[in-house]
PDB file of C-alpha atoms in Angstrom:
ATOM      1  CA  MET A   4       3.609 -17.479  -2.188  1.00 37.00           C
ATOM      2  CA  ARG A   5       2.619 -19.391  -5.311  1.00 45.00           C
ATOM      3  CA  ARG A   6       5.017 -19.514  -8.236  1.00 49.00           C
ATOM      4  CA  THR A   7       3.983 -17.666 -11.363  1.00 55.00           C
ATOM      5  CA  ASP A   8       2.382 -20.123 -13.770  1.00 62.00           C
ATOM      6  CA  PRO A   9       5.073 -21.272 -16.259  1.00 65.00           C
ATOM      7  CA  ARG A  10       2.532 -21.037 -19.088  1.00 73.00           C
ATOM      8  CA  LEU A  11       2.647 -17.241 -18.761  1.00 72.00           C
ATOM      9  CA  GLN A  12       6.429 -17.300 -19.194  1.00 73.00           C
ATOM     10  CA  ILE A  13       6.088 -19.491 -22.292  1.00 77.00           C
ATOM     11  CA  ILE A  14       3.551 -17.124 -23.847  1.00 78.00           C
ATOM     12  CA  THR A  15       5.707 -14.107 -23.020  1.00 76.00           C
ATOM     13  CA  GLU A  16       8.855 -15.612 -24.544  1.00 77.00           C
ATOM     14  CA  THR A  17       6.970 -16.741 -27.648  1.00 78.00           C
ATOM     15  CA  LEU A  18       5.621 -13.248 -28.242  1.00 78.00           C
ATOM     16  CA  ARG A  19       8.984 -11.655 -27.505  1.00 75.00           C
ATOM     17  CA  LYS A  20      10.834 -13.869 -30.002  1.00 74.00           C
ATOM     18  CA  PRO A  21       8.343 -15.806 -32.171  1.00 71.00           C
ATOM     19  CA  LEU A  22      10.981 -17.086 -34.627  1.00 71.00           C
ATOM     20  CA  PRO A  23      14.662 -17.966 -34.149  1.00 73.00           C
ATOM     21  CA  GLU A  24      15.817 -15.368 -36.693  1.00 72.00           C
ATOM     22  CA  VAL A  25      13.696 -12.561 -35.207  1.00 70.00           C
ATOM     23  CA  ALA A  26      15.284 -10.155 -32.740  1.00 75.00           C
ATOM     24  CA  PRO A  27      13.695 -10.081 -29.274  1.00 73.00           C
ATOM     25  CA  ALA A  28      11.007  -7.410 -28.862  1.00 70.00           C
ATOM     26  CA  ASP A  29       9.534  -5.584 -25.899  1.00 68.00           C
ATOM     27  CA  LEU A  30       6.730  -3.894 -27.841  1.00 67.00           C
ATOM     28  CA  ILE A  31       4.232  -5.374 -30.278  1.00 70.00           C
ATOM     29  CA  THR A  32       2.186  -3.340 -32.756  1.00 72.00           C
ATOM     30  CA  GLY A  33      -0.870  -4.417 -34.681  1.00 68.00           C
ATOM     31  CA  GLN A  34      -4.176  -3.343 -36.193  1.00 63.00           C
ATOM     32  CA  HIS A  35      -7.284  -3.078 -34.066  1.00 55.00           C
ATOM     33  CA  VAL A  36     -10.390  -4.381 -35.838  1.00 53.00           C
ATOM     34  CA  SER A  37     -13.816  -4.262 -34.211  1.00 50.00           C
ATOM     35  CA  ARG A  38     -16.968  -5.703 -35.705  1.00 49.00           C
ATOM     36  CA  PHE A  39     -18.756  -2.664 -34.288  1.00 49.00           C
ATOM     37  CA  ASP A  40     -16.267  -0.151 -35.668  1.00 51.00           C
ATOM     38  CA  PRO A  41     -18.069   1.896 -38.356  1.00 53.00           C
ATOM     39  CA  ALA A  42     -14.685   2.836 -39.865  1.00 52.00           C
ATOM     40  CA  VAL A  43     -14.124  -0.793 -40.827  1.00 50.00           C
ATOM     41  CA  ASN A  44     -17.536  -1.015 -42.456  1.00 53.00           C
ATOM     42  CA  VAL A  45     -16.787   1.875 -44.789  1.00 52.00           C
ATOM     43  CA  GLY A  46     -13.448   0.420 -45.845  1.00 55.00           C
ATOM     44  CA  GLU A  47     -11.119   2.613 -43.767  1.00 60.00           C
ATOM     45  CA  ALA A  48      -7.935   1.131 -42.323  1.00 62.00           C
ATOM     46  CA  PRO A  49      -8.174  -0.396 -38.819  1.00 64.00           C
ATOM     47  CA  ALA A  50      -6.716   1.673 -35.991  1.00 67.00           C
ATOM     48  CA  PRO A  51      -3.105   0.791 -35.065  1.00 71.00           C
ATOM     49  CA  TRP A  52      -2.212  -0.265 -31.527  1.00 64.00           C
ATOM     50  CA  SER A  53       0.931  -0.970 -29.532  1.00 67.00           C
ATOM     51  CA  MET A  54       1.331  -3.021 -26.376  1.00 66.00           C
ATOM     52  CA  GLN A  55       4.209  -4.195 -24.224  1.00 71.00           C
ATOM     53  CA  VAL A  56       4.967  -7.869 -24.735  1.00 68.00           C
ATOM     54  CA  ASP A  57       4.474  -8.814 -21.081  1.00 69.00           C
ATOM     55  CA  MET A  58       1.121  -7.015 -20.933  1.00 69.00           C
ATOM     56  CA  LEU A  59      -0.095  -8.747 -24.100  1.00 75.00           C
ATOM     57  CA  ALA A  60       1.109 -12.106 -22.778  1.00 75.00           C
ATOM     58  CA  ARG A  61      -0.818 -11.565 -19.550  1.00 71.00           C
ATOM     59  CA  HIS A  62      -3.914 -10.611 -21.537  1.00 70.00           C
ATOM     60  CA  VAL A  63      -3.636 -13.762 -23.680  1.00 77.00           C
ATOM     61  CA  PHE A  64      -3.015 -15.944 -20.612  1.00 71.00           C
ATOM     62  CA  THR A  65      -6.029 -14.508 -18.774  1.00 70.00           C
ATOM     63  CA  ALA A  66      -8.260 -15.101 -21.789  1.00 70.00           C
ATOM     64  CA  LEU A  67      -7.126 -18.735 -21.978  1.00 70.00           C
ATOM     65  CA  TYR A  68      -6.647 -19.788 -18.367  1.00 65.00           C
ATOM     66  CA  GLY A  69      -7.860 -17.083 -15.980  1.00 63.00           C
ATOM     67  CA  ARG A  70      -5.767 -14.694 -13.916  1.00 60.00           C
ATOM     68  CA  PRO A  71      -2.087 -15.616 -13.584  1.00 61.00           C
ATOM     69  CA  ASP A  72      -0.370 -15.397 -10.233  1.00 56.00           C
ATOM     70  CA  THR A  73      -0.368 -11.731  -9.233  1.00 53.00           C
ATOM     71  CA  GLY A  74       1.596 -12.253  -6.039  1.00 57.00           C
ATOM     72  CA  GLU A  75      -1.634 -12.679  -4.092  1.00 66.00           C
ATOM     73  CA  GLN A  76      -2.098 -16.047  -2.475  1.00 78.00           C
ATOM     74  CA  GLN A  77      -5.355 -17.853  -3.123  1.00 83.00           C
ATOM     75  CA  SER A  78      -7.195 -20.646  -1.407  1.00 84.00           C
ATOM     76  CA  PRO A  79      -7.421 -23.974  -3.235  1.00 87.00           C
ATOM     77  CA  LEU A  80     -11.101 -23.290  -3.893  1.00 85.00           C
ATOM     78  CA  ALA A  81     -10.371 -19.838  -5.368  1.00 84.00           C
ATOM     79  CA  GLN A  82      -7.715 -21.349  -7.638  1.00 85.00           C
ATOM     80  CA  ALA A  83     -10.189 -23.997  -8.785  1.00 86.00           C
ATOM     81  CA  GLU A  84     -12.856 -21.365  -9.433  1.00 87.00           C
ATOM     82  CA  ASP A  85     -10.422 -19.329 -11.552  1.00 84.00           C
ATOM     83  CA  ALA A  86      -9.684 -22.438 -13.600  1.00 85.00           C
ATOM     84  CA  LYS A  87     -13.390 -23.208 -13.917  1.00 87.00           C
ATOM     85  CA  ARG A  88     -14.082 -19.729 -15.259  1.00 86.00           C
ATOM     86  CA  ALA A  89     -11.309 -20.290 -17.784  1.00 84.00           C
ATOM     87  CA  ARG A  90     -12.910 -23.644 -18.678  1.00 86.00           C
ATOM     88  CA  ASP A  91      -9.718 -25.464 -17.778  1.00 84.00           C
ATOM     89  CA  LEU A  92     -10.974 -28.669 -16.193  1.00 87.00           C
ATOM     90  CA  GLY A  93      -7.472 -30.054 -15.758  1.00 85.00           C
ATOM     91  CA  ALA A  94      -6.310 -27.015 -13.785  1.00 85.00           C
ATOM     92  CA  GLU A  95      -9.512 -27.043 -11.720  1.00 87.00           C
ATOM     93  CA  ILE A  96      -9.011 -30.661 -10.690  1.00 89.00           C
ATOM     94  CA  ALA A  97      -5.285 -30.088 -10.116  1.00 87.00           C
ATOM     95  CA  ALA A  98      -5.969 -27.150  -7.761  1.00 87.00           C
ATOM     96  CA  LEU A  99      -8.364 -29.228  -5.658  1.00 88.00           C
ATOM     97  CA  GLN A 100      -6.061 -32.255  -5.599  1.00 89.00           C
ATOM     98  CA  GLN A 101      -3.065 -30.102  -4.664  1.00 88.00           C
ATOM     99  CA  GLY A 102      -5.030 -28.462  -1.857  1.00 88.00           C
ATOM    100  CA  HIS A 103      -5.941 -31.872  -0.464  1.00 90.00           C
ATOM    101  CA  THR A 104      -2.370 -33.128  -0.781  1.00 90.00           C
ATOM    102  CA  ASP A 105      -0.924 -30.017   0.891  1.00 89.00           C
ATOM    103  CA  LEU A 106      -3.202 -30.525   3.891  1.00 90.00           C
ATOM    104  CA  THR A 107      -2.954 -34.270   4.302  1.00 90.00           C
ATOM    105  CA  SER A 108       0.816 -34.359   3.794  1.00 89.00           C
ATOM    106  CA  ALA A 109       1.543 -31.645   6.369  1.00 89.00           C
ATOM    107  CA  PRO A 110       3.740 -33.024   9.199  1.00 90.00           C
ATOM    108  CA  TRP A 111       1.218 -31.883  11.829  1.00 91.00           C
ATOM    109  CA  TYR A 112      -1.816 -33.418  10.084  1.00 92.00           C
ATOM    110  CA  PRO A 113      -4.369 -34.561  11.242  1.00 92.00           C
ATOM    111  CA  ALA A 114      -5.771 -32.078  13.725  1.00 93.00           C
ATOM    112  CA  ARG A 115      -5.803 -33.150  17.369  1.00 94.00           C
ATOM    113  CA  PRO A 116      -7.937 -32.230  20.380  1.00 95.00           C
ATOM    114  CA  GLY A 117      -6.457 -29.137  21.980  1.00 95.00           C
ATOM    115  CA  ASP A 118      -5.233 -27.584  18.727  1.00 95.00           C
ATOM    116  CA  LEU A 119      -5.966 -23.892  18.292  1.00 96.00           C
ATOM    117  CA  VAL A 120      -6.772 -22.696  14.779  1.00 95.00           C
ATOM    118  CA  HIS A 121      -6.525 -18.995  13.930  1.00 95.00           C
ATOM    119  CA  VAL A 122      -7.940 -17.633  10.683  1.00 92.00           C
ATOM    120  CA  HIS A 123      -7.294 -14.134   9.346  1.00 91.00           C
ATOM    121  CA  TYR A 124      -9.701 -12.323   7.021  1.00 87.00           C
ATOM    122  CA  GLU A 125      -8.571  -9.408   4.883  1.00 83.00           C
ATOM    123  CA  GLN A 126     -10.664  -6.254   4.653  1.00 81.00           C
ATOM    124  CA  ALA A 127     -13.527  -6.732   2.212  1.00 73.00           C
ATOM    125  CA  GLY A 128     -15.566  -3.687   1.236  1.00 73.00           C
ATOM    126  CA  GLN A 129     -16.846  -2.033   4.399  1.00 73.00           C
ATOM    127  CA  CYS A 130     -15.962  -5.026   6.570  1.00 76.00           C
ATOM    128  CA  PRO A 131     -12.613  -4.487   8.318  1.00 82.00           C
ATOM    129  CA  ALA A 132      -9.897  -7.116   8.615  1.00 86.00           C
ATOM    130  CA  PHE A 133     -10.448  -9.432  11.557  1.00 89.00           C
ATOM    131  CA  GLY A 134      -9.554 -12.845  12.920  1.00 90.00           C
ATOM    132  CA  GLU A 135     -11.149 -15.845  14.558  1.00 93.00           C
ATOM    133  CA  THR A 136      -9.799 -18.486  16.923  1.00 94.00           C
ATOM    134  CA  TYR A 137     -11.236 -22.008  16.990  1.00 96.00           C
ATOM    135  CA  LEU A 138     -10.585 -24.877  19.398  1.00 96.00           C
ATOM    136  CA  ILE A 139     -10.387 -28.467  18.199  1.00 95.00           C
ATOM    137  CA  ALA A 140     -11.941 -30.898  20.681  1.00 95.00           C
ATOM    138  CA  ALA A 141     -12.865 -34.578  20.835  1.00 93.00           C
ATOM    139  CA  ALA A 142     -16.397 -35.406  19.724  1.00 87.00           C
ATOM    140  CA  ALA A 143     -18.555 -38.513  19.462  1.00 83.00           C
ATOM    141  CA  ASP A 144     -17.415 -41.759  17.802  1.00 84.00           C
ATOM    142  CA  GLY A 145     -13.810 -40.647  17.407  1.00 85.00           C
ATOM    143  CA  PHE A 146     -14.735 -37.550  15.427  1.00 93.00           C
ATOM    144  CA  LEU A 147     -13.659 -33.990  16.227  1.00 94.00           C
ATOM    145  CA  SER A 148     -15.405 -30.675  16.748  1.00 93.00           C
ATOM    146  CA  MET A 149     -14.120 -27.174  16.035  1.00 94.00           C
ATOM    147  CA  GLN A 150     -15.731 -24.461  18.116  1.00 95.00           C
ATOM    148  CA  LEU A 151     -15.293 -20.701  17.929  1.00 93.00           C
ATOM    149  CA  LEU A 152     -13.479 -19.342  20.979  1.00 93.00           C
ATOM    150  CA  CYS A 153     -13.268 -15.668  20.073  1.00 91.00           C
ATOM    151  CA  ASP A 154     -13.031 -13.185  17.230  1.00 89.00           C
ATOM    152  CA  THR A 155     -11.717  -9.690  16.665  1.00 89.00           C
ATOM    153  CA  LEU A 156     -14.560  -8.306  14.542  1.00 86.00           C
ATOM    154  CA  PRO A 157     -15.122  -4.797  15.971  1.00 83.00           C
ATOM    155  CA  ASP A 158     -18.266  -4.060  17.940  1.00 78.00           C
ATOM    156  CA  GLY A 159     -21.021  -2.568  15.867  1.00 69.00           C
ATOM    157  CA  GLU A 160     -20.342  -4.707  12.803  1.00 64.00           C
ATOM    158  CA  ASP A 161     -23.077  -6.968  11.478  1.00 62.00           C
ATOM    159  CA  ARG A 162     -21.956 -10.318  12.887  1.00 66.00           C
ATOM    160  CA  HIS A 163     -24.604 -12.455  11.201  1.00 65.00           C
ATOM    161  CA  GLY A 164     -22.842 -14.876   8.879  1.00 68.00           C
ATOM    162  CA  MET A 165     -19.494 -13.187   9.540  1.00 75.00           C
ATOM    163  CA  VAL A 166     -18.125 -15.171  12.484  1.00 85.00           C
ATOM    164  CA  GLY A 167     -18.195 -18.802  13.488  1.00 88.00           C
ATOM    165  CA  CYS A 168     -19.064 -20.123  10.047  1.00 87.00           C
ATOM    166  CA  TYR A 169     -16.391 -22.833  10.222  1.00 90.00           C
ATOM    167  CA  ALA A 170     -17.524 -24.291  13.557  1.00 92.00           C
ATOM    168  CA  VAL A 171     -18.375 -27.992  13.167  1.00 91.00           C
ATOM    169  CA  GLU A 172     -19.583 -30.893  15.303  1.00 91.00           C
ATOM    170  CA  ASP A 173     -18.687 -34.568  14.874  1.00 88.00           C
ATOM    171  CA  ASP A 174     -16.462 -34.102  11.831  1.00 90.00           C
ATOM    172  CA  PRO A 175     -13.720 -36.560  10.808  1.00 90.00           C
ATOM    173  CA  ASP A 176     -11.627 -33.699   9.397  1.00 92.00           C
ATOM    174  CA  PRO A 177     -12.703 -30.296  10.764  1.00 93.00           C
ATOM    175  CA  LEU A 178      -9.885 -28.418   9.000  1.00 93.00           C
ATOM    176  CA  MET A 179     -10.789 -29.506   5.472  1.00 91.00           C
ATOM    177  CA  GLU A 180     -13.446 -26.868   4.688  1.00 91.00           C
ATOM    178  CA  LEU A 181     -11.469 -24.065   6.320  1.00 92.00           C
ATOM    179  CA  TRP A 182      -8.287 -25.086   4.467  1.00 92.00           C
ATOM    180  CA  PHE A 183     -10.017 -25.123   1.080  1.00 91.00           C
ATOM    181  CA  GLU A 184     -12.183 -22.019   1.469  1.00 90.00           C
ATOM    182  CA  ALA A 185     -10.100 -19.608   3.547  1.00 89.00           C
ATOM    183  CA  GLY A 186      -6.812 -21.065   2.357  1.00 90.00           C
ATOM    184  CA  PRO A 187      -3.687 -22.250   4.184  1.00 91.00           C
ATOM    185  CA  HIS A 188      -2.117 -18.803   3.811  1.00 89.00           C
ATOM    186  CA  ARG A 189      -4.753 -17.399   6.196  1.00 90.00           C
ATOM    187  CA  LEU A 190      -4.433 -20.105   8.843  1.00 92.00           C
ATOM    188  CA  THR A 191      -2.173 -20.533  11.836  1.00 93.00           C
ATOM    189  CA  LEU A 192      -2.300 -23.765  13.817  1.00 93.00           C
ATOM    190  CA  VAL A 193      -0.987 -23.930  17.386  1.00 94.00           C
ATOM    191  CA  ARG A 194      -0.331 -27.287  19.071  1.00 93.00           C
ATOM    192  CA  ASP A 195       0.878 -27.670  22.638  1.00 92.00           C
ATOM    193  CA  GLY A 196       1.580 -23.949  22.760  1.00 89.00           C
ATOM    194  CA  ARG A 197       3.768 -23.966  19.655  1.00 91.00           C
ATOM    195  CA  PRO A 198       2.837 -22.863  16.115  1.00 91.00           C
ATOM    196  CA  VAL A 199       3.064 -25.810  13.727  1.00 91.00           C
ATOM    197  CA  HIS A 200       1.601 -24.045  10.685  1.00 91.00           C
ATOM    198  CA  ILE A 201       1.981 -20.300  10.145  1.00 88.00           C
ATOM    199  CA  GLY A 202      -0.192 -18.920   7.392  1.00 82.00           C
ATOM    200  CA  GLY A 203       1.341 -16.309   5.131  1.00 69.00           C
ATOM    201  CA  ALA A 204       4.879 -17.080   6.331  1.00 56.00           C
ATOM    202  CA  ARG A 205       7.546 -16.318   3.738  1.00 47.00           C
TER     203      ARG A 205
END
């Protein structure tokens, strides 16, 4: 599970105690002003509001950087997309670099012929949760292939575009796309009958 971004903690502590001589607070009050509020246009006082410090800090953080860690694990690509939406180029690049480092520094990396790769998909809308199993095999010119062996998508589901999308031929690194898009937390890698990477393990 990813650590909560320390920037959120900094924002929270700053709001809770903005000055050394100020007592810590758990609730912040203010005045709500809207450019579309007719009350403001006629000179009436803005409406008061109150918000818990941690909720306001999360709101500020999301406005600046995108969603903070909510306890849900994300793929490197999803983390980079969150940073891109927040217009944080540094965080976007860092997410992609960290994803690459996490894969290439794993003790079992690179993939080998005979490896089994399992990927788990959470339920999304009407599509139920399911899994896929791929087999890594030798391919031409020293490259590798990754072919779908089986899946657990229930019969009757629309399979077009749902299964086998990570199968590759003649790839120098067949795990790279799967690692970045699905995320390491959804993958389990089995080598010589033993799991060497268990996705989602705590």
